[in-house]
Amino acid sequence: TFSVEQPVMTVVCLSVTELRCPGNDWYEFGEFCYKPFSERKTWHGARQACRAQGAEGGDLVSIHSQEEKEFLSTYSKGTNKWIGLKHNPTGRYCWSDGTPLSHTNWADGEPNNHEGREECVEMVSSPSGTYSWWNDLNCDAHQDWICKINRHSVLTHRWPHTPRAQVFHNLGPRAISKD
């Protein structure tokens, strides 16, 4: 009988599930999670609430495709919600999360900066949620809003595996290990 006193190696086994959203009140689409809020706040208050969600990349929603817009319309039926688009001092509209403006969905005649006081943007959805459009609005108006965060991988198991000392019988070219 031969006994090995020290482990030869340590192996860390990980089991990672698919990317997930933080809870049942967040909705998955692509690489992101979305959560509509029905608690009226100013644009800045809504943005602060999104950033306080504690998730990486949390901000008011930025919309980058027709498909993403249609997905969001279904969760905004018949409501007006703040999105992360805002007029900046250089005269351009920019997403609050810093992503490029690659898709727009302005209503006819918008943005119009009515009375020079409309710098933030709301998404207005039809009662059925089948279509929506954007409207510029005074940032101090109180609206519902939508947050967007990155989906995260969730570590479900982590356990170190250190091989125990093993006893070998009949050492030779065909030795068999017994735990």
mmCIF file of C-alpha atoms in Angstrom:
data_model
loop_
_atom_site.group_PDB
_atom_site.id
_atom_site.type_symbol
_atom_site.label_atom_id
_atom_site.label_comp_id
_atom_site.label_asym_id
_atom_site.label_seq_id
_atom_site.Cartn_x
_atom_site.Cartn_y
_atom_site.Cartn_z
ATOM 1 C CA THR A 1 0.000 0.000 0.000
ATOM 2 C CA PHE A 2 1.311 3.435 -1.009
ATOM 3 C CA SER A 3 -0.180 6.672 0.342
ATOM 4 C CA VAL A 4 0.100 10.146 -1.217
ATOM 5 C CA GLU A 5 0.313 12.729 1.569
ATOM 6 C CA GLN A 6 -0.280 16.009 -0.313
ATOM 7 C CA PRO A 7 -2.834 16.981 -2.920
ATOM 8 C CA VAL A 8 -1.409 17.063 -6.390
ATOM 9 C CA MET A 9 -3.712 19.862 -7.593
ATOM 10 C CA THR A 10 -6.694 21.980 -6.624
ATOM 11 C CA VAL A 11 -9.519 22.328 -9.111
ATOM 12 C CA VAL A 12 -12.203 25.011 -8.786
ATOM 13 C CA CYS A 13 -15.470 23.946 -10.345
ATOM 14 C CA LEU A 14 -17.892 26.654 -11.455
ATOM 15 C CA SER A 15 -21.428 26.303 -12.628
ATOM 16 C CA VAL A 16 -22.707 29.456 -14.331
ATOM 17 C CA THR A 17 -26.285 29.769 -15.478
ATOM 18 C CA GLU A 18 -27.377 31.848 -18.419
ATOM 19 C CA LEU A 19 -27.500 35.621 -18.156
ATOM 20 C CA ARG A 20 -30.375 36.735 -15.943
ATOM 21 C CA CYS A 21 -32.313 39.752 -14.798
ATOM 22 C CA PRO A 22 -32.421 40.561 -11.069
ATOM 23 C CA GLY A 23 -36.071 39.669 -10.457
ATOM 24 C CA ASN A 24 -39.487 38.840 -11.866
ATOM 25 C CA ASP A 25 -40.337 42.523 -12.297
ATOM 26 C CA TRP A 26 -37.496 42.964 -14.832
ATOM 27 C CA TYR A 27 -38.077 41.929 -18.447
ATOM 28 C CA GLU A 28 -35.373 40.426 -20.665
ATOM 29 C CA PHE A 29 -34.698 41.500 -24.220
ATOM 30 C CA GLY A 30 -31.366 40.790 -25.884
ATOM 31 C CA GLU A 31 -28.473 41.496 -23.536
ATOM 32 C CA PHE A 32 -30.478 43.796 -21.284
ATOM 33 C CA CYS A 33 -33.128 43.878 -18.577
ATOM 34 C CA TYR A 34 -35.915 46.472 -18.492
ATOM 35 C CA LYS A 35 -38.198 47.595 -15.714
ATOM 36 C CA PRO A 36 -41.110 50.011 -16.163
ATOM 37 C CA PHE A 37 -41.924 52.146 -13.119
ATOM 38 C CA SER A 38 -45.349 53.637 -12.410
ATOM 39 C CA GLU A 39 -44.209 56.208 -9.895
ATOM 40 C CA ARG A 40 -44.136 59.671 -11.375
ATOM 41 C CA LYS A 41 -40.862 61.589 -11.161
ATOM 42 C CA THR A 42 -39.034 64.321 -13.022
ATOM 43 C CA TRP A 43 -36.591 63.150 -15.707
ATOM 44 C CA HIS A 44 -33.631 63.749 -13.369
ATOM 45 C CA GLY A 45 -35.412 62.010 -10.474
ATOM 46 C CA ALA A 46 -36.219 59.016 -12.680
ATOM 47 C CA ARG A 47 -32.619 58.801 -13.871
ATOM 48 C CA GLN A 48 -31.359 58.936 -10.295
ATOM 49 C CA ALA A 49 -33.787 56.142 -9.343
ATOM 50 C CA CYS A 50 -32.489 53.966 -12.211
ATOM 51 C CA ARG A 51 -28.873 54.548 -11.248
ATOM 52 C CA ALA A 52 -29.725 53.664 -7.627
ATOM 53 C CA GLN A 53 -30.916 50.206 -8.709
ATOM 54 C CA GLY A 54 -27.378 49.053 -7.919
ATOM 55 C CA ALA A 55 -26.842 47.211 -11.177
ATOM 56 C CA GLU A 56 -23.993 47.718 -13.591
ATOM 57 C CA GLY A 57 -24.991 50.083 -16.362
ATOM 58 C CA GLY A 58 -28.300 51.074 -14.742
ATOM 59 C CA ASP A 59 -29.846 54.144 -16.363
ATOM 60 C CA LEU A 60 -32.982 55.374 -18.065
ATOM 61 C CA VAL A 61 -33.684 53.244 -21.119
ATOM 62 C CA SER A 62 -31.832 53.898 -24.364
ATOM 63 C CA ILE A 63 -33.513 52.512 -27.484
ATOM 64 C CA HIS A 64 -31.377 51.363 -30.399
ATOM 65 C CA SER A 65 -33.682 49.495 -32.774
ATOM 66 C CA GLN A 66 -37.239 49.146 -34.013
ATOM 67 C CA GLU A 67 -37.411 45.731 -32.294
ATOM 68 C CA GLU A 68 -36.361 47.175 -28.943
ATOM 69 C CA LYS A 69 -38.918 49.979 -29.326
ATOM 70 C CA GLU A 70 -41.685 47.465 -30.096
ATOM 71 C CA PHE A 71 -40.695 45.337 -27.086
ATOM 72 C CA LEU A 72 -40.890 48.383 -24.797
ATOM 73 C CA SER A 73 -44.240 49.494 -26.238
ATOM 74 C CA THR A 74 -45.855 46.298 -24.963
ATOM 75 C CA TYR A 75 -44.846 47.185 -21.378
ATOM 76 C CA SER A 76 -45.952 50.811 -21.690
ATOM 77 C CA LYS A 77 -49.519 50.421 -22.959
ATOM 78 C CA GLY A 78 -51.384 53.713 -22.893
ATOM 79 C CA THR A 79 -48.752 55.512 -20.809
ATOM 80 C CA ASN A 80 -46.080 58.135 -21.216
ATOM 81 C CA LYS A 81 -42.681 57.157 -19.829
ATOM 82 C CA TRP A 82 -39.360 58.932 -19.552
ATOM 83 C CA ILE A 83 -36.584 57.485 -21.689
ATOM 84 C CA GLY A 84 -32.905 58.386 -21.410
ATOM 85 C CA LEU A 85 -32.815 60.781 -24.353
ATOM 86 C CA LYS A 86 -32.006 64.409 -23.529
ATOM 87 C CA HIS A 87 -31.090 67.541 -25.446
ATOM 88 C CA ASN A 88 -27.563 68.581 -24.524
ATOM 89 C CA PRO A 89 -25.955 72.055 -24.506
ATOM 90 C CA THR A 90 -24.342 71.466 -27.916
ATOM 91 C CA GLY A 91 -27.804 71.266 -29.485
ATOM 92 C CA ARG A 92 -27.901 67.505 -30.008
ATOM 93 C CA TYR A 93 -29.889 64.711 -28.390
ATOM 94 C CA CYS A 94 -27.847 62.135 -26.466
ATOM 95 C CA TRP A 95 -28.607 59.012 -24.448
ATOM 96 C CA SER A 96 -27.998 59.366 -20.718
ATOM 97 C CA ASP A 97 -26.071 56.057 -20.680
ATOM 98 C CA GLY A 98 -23.549 57.437 -23.199
ATOM 99 C CA THR A 99 -24.470 55.065 -26.031
ATOM 100 C CA PRO A 100 -24.735 56.560 -29.538
ATOM 101 C CA LEU A 101 -28.071 57.760 -30.898
ATOM 102 C CA SER A 102 -28.629 55.226 -33.692
ATOM 103 C CA HIS A 103 -32.445 55.039 -33.807
ATOM 104 C CA THR A 104 -35.167 57.670 -33.428
ATOM 105 C CA ASN A 105 -38.946 57.503 -33.255
ATOM 106 C CA TRP A 106 -40.147 61.108 -33.125
ATOM 107 C CA ALA A 107 -43.833 61.919 -33.523
ATOM 108 C CA ASP A 108 -44.692 64.233 -36.411
ATOM 109 C CA GLY A 109 -43.512 67.769 -35.612
ATOM 110 C CA GLU A 110 -41.203 66.585 -32.812
ATOM 111 C CA PRO A 111 -38.898 67.507 -31.288
ATOM 112 C CA ASN A 112 -40.255 71.038 -31.148
ATOM 113 C CA ASN A 113 -38.744 72.404 -27.906
ATOM 114 C CA HIS A 114 -42.047 74.109 -27.099
ATOM 115 C CA GLU A 115 -41.437 77.538 -25.498
ATOM 116 C CA GLY A 116 -37.725 76.680 -25.371
ATOM 117 C CA ARG A 117 -38.295 74.480 -22.323
ATOM 118 C CA GLU A 118 -38.437 70.892 -23.627
ATOM 119 C CA GLU A 119 -35.085 69.140 -23.312
ATOM 120 C CA CYS A 120 -36.062 65.656 -22.108
ATOM 121 C CA VAL A 121 -37.869 62.910 -23.999
ATOM 122 C CA GLU A 122 -40.848 60.698 -23.208
ATOM 123 C CA MET A 123 -42.077 57.630 -25.032
ATOM 124 C CA VAL A 124 -45.838 57.763 -25.605
ATOM 125 C CA SER A 125 -47.484 54.364 -26.194
ATOM 126 C CA SER A 126 -50.828 53.574 -27.756
ATOM 127 C CA PRO A 127 -53.469 52.018 -25.462
ATOM 128 C CA SER A 128 -52.882 48.605 -27.067
ATOM 129 C CA GLY A 129 -49.087 48.926 -26.929
ATOM 130 C CA THR A 130 -48.832 48.188 -30.651
ATOM 131 C CA TYR A 131 -47.058 51.447 -31.458
ATOM 132 C CA SER A 132 -45.310 54.328 -29.737
ATOM 133 C CA TRP A 133 -43.582 57.597 -30.525
ATOM 134 C CA TRP A 134 -41.275 60.102 -28.866
ATOM 135 C CA ASN A 135 -42.071 63.596 -27.672
ATOM 136 C CA ASP A 136 -39.795 66.203 -26.139
ATOM 137 C CA LEU A 137 -41.048 67.523 -22.807
ATOM 138 C CA ASN A 138 -40.034 69.794 -19.947
ATOM 139 C CA CYS A 139 -37.644 67.802 -17.714
ATOM 140 C CA ASP A 140 -39.558 68.936 -14.603
ATOM 141 C CA ALA A 141 -42.773 67.191 -15.692
ATOM 142 C CA HIS A 142 -43.636 64.149 -13.595
ATOM 143 C CA GLN A 143 -43.801 60.947 -15.643
ATOM 144 C CA ASP A 144 -43.458 57.199 -15.208
ATOM 145 C CA TRP A 145 -40.183 55.804 -16.562
ATOM 146 C CA ILE A 146 -38.268 52.732 -17.748
ATOM 147 C CA CYS A 147 -34.876 51.572 -16.454
ATOM 148 C CA LYS A 148 -32.412 49.466 -18.414
ATOM 149 C CA ILE A 149 -29.529 47.407 -17.017
ATOM 150 C CA ASN A 150 -27.071 44.866 -18.402
ATOM 151 C CA ARG A 151 -27.988 41.232 -17.893
ATOM 152 C CA HIS A 152 -25.529 39.473 -15.582
ATOM 153 C CA SER A 153 -24.218 35.970 -15.339
ATOM 154 C CA VAL A 154 -25.251 34.408 -12.092
ATOM 155 C CA LEU A 155 -22.775 32.177 -10.302
ATOM 156 C CA THR A 156 -24.840 29.312 -8.973
ATOM 157 C CA HIS A 157 -22.185 27.001 -7.528
ATOM 158 C CA ARG A 158 -18.553 27.304 -6.629
ATOM 159 C CA TRP A 159 -16.791 24.579 -4.801
ATOM 160 C CA PRO A 160 -13.094 23.816 -4.536
ATOM 161 C CA HIS A 161 -12.173 20.244 -5.219
ATOM 162 C CA THR A 162 -8.960 19.132 -3.625
ATOM 163 C CA PRO A 163 -8.137 15.521 -4.331
ATOM 164 C CA ARG A 164 -7.837 13.539 -1.124
ATOM 165 C CA ALA A 165 -4.854 11.408 -0.431
ATOM 166 C CA GLN A 166 -5.376 8.296 -2.455
ATOM 167 C CA VAL A 167 -4.299 4.769 -1.702
ATOM 168 C CA PHE A 168 -2.841 2.831 -4.603
ATOM 169 C CA HIS A 169 -2.832 -0.970 -4.633
ATOM 170 C CA ASN A 170 -0.752 -3.097 -6.924
ATOM 171 C CA LEU A 171 1.485 -0.274 -8.128
ATOM 172 C CA GLY A 172 2.686 -0.933 -11.610
ATOM 173 C CA PRO A 173 1.892 0.081 -15.174
ATOM 174 C CA ARG A 174 -1.848 -0.495 -14.622
ATOM 175 C CA ALA A 175 -2.257 0.860 -11.103
ATOM 176 C CA ILE A 176 -5.848 1.535 -10.069
ATOM 177 C CA SER A 177 -6.764 4.374 -7.703
ATOM 178 C CA LYS A 178 -9.250 3.723 -4.936
ATOM 179 C CA ASP A 179 -10.958 6.632 -3.115
#
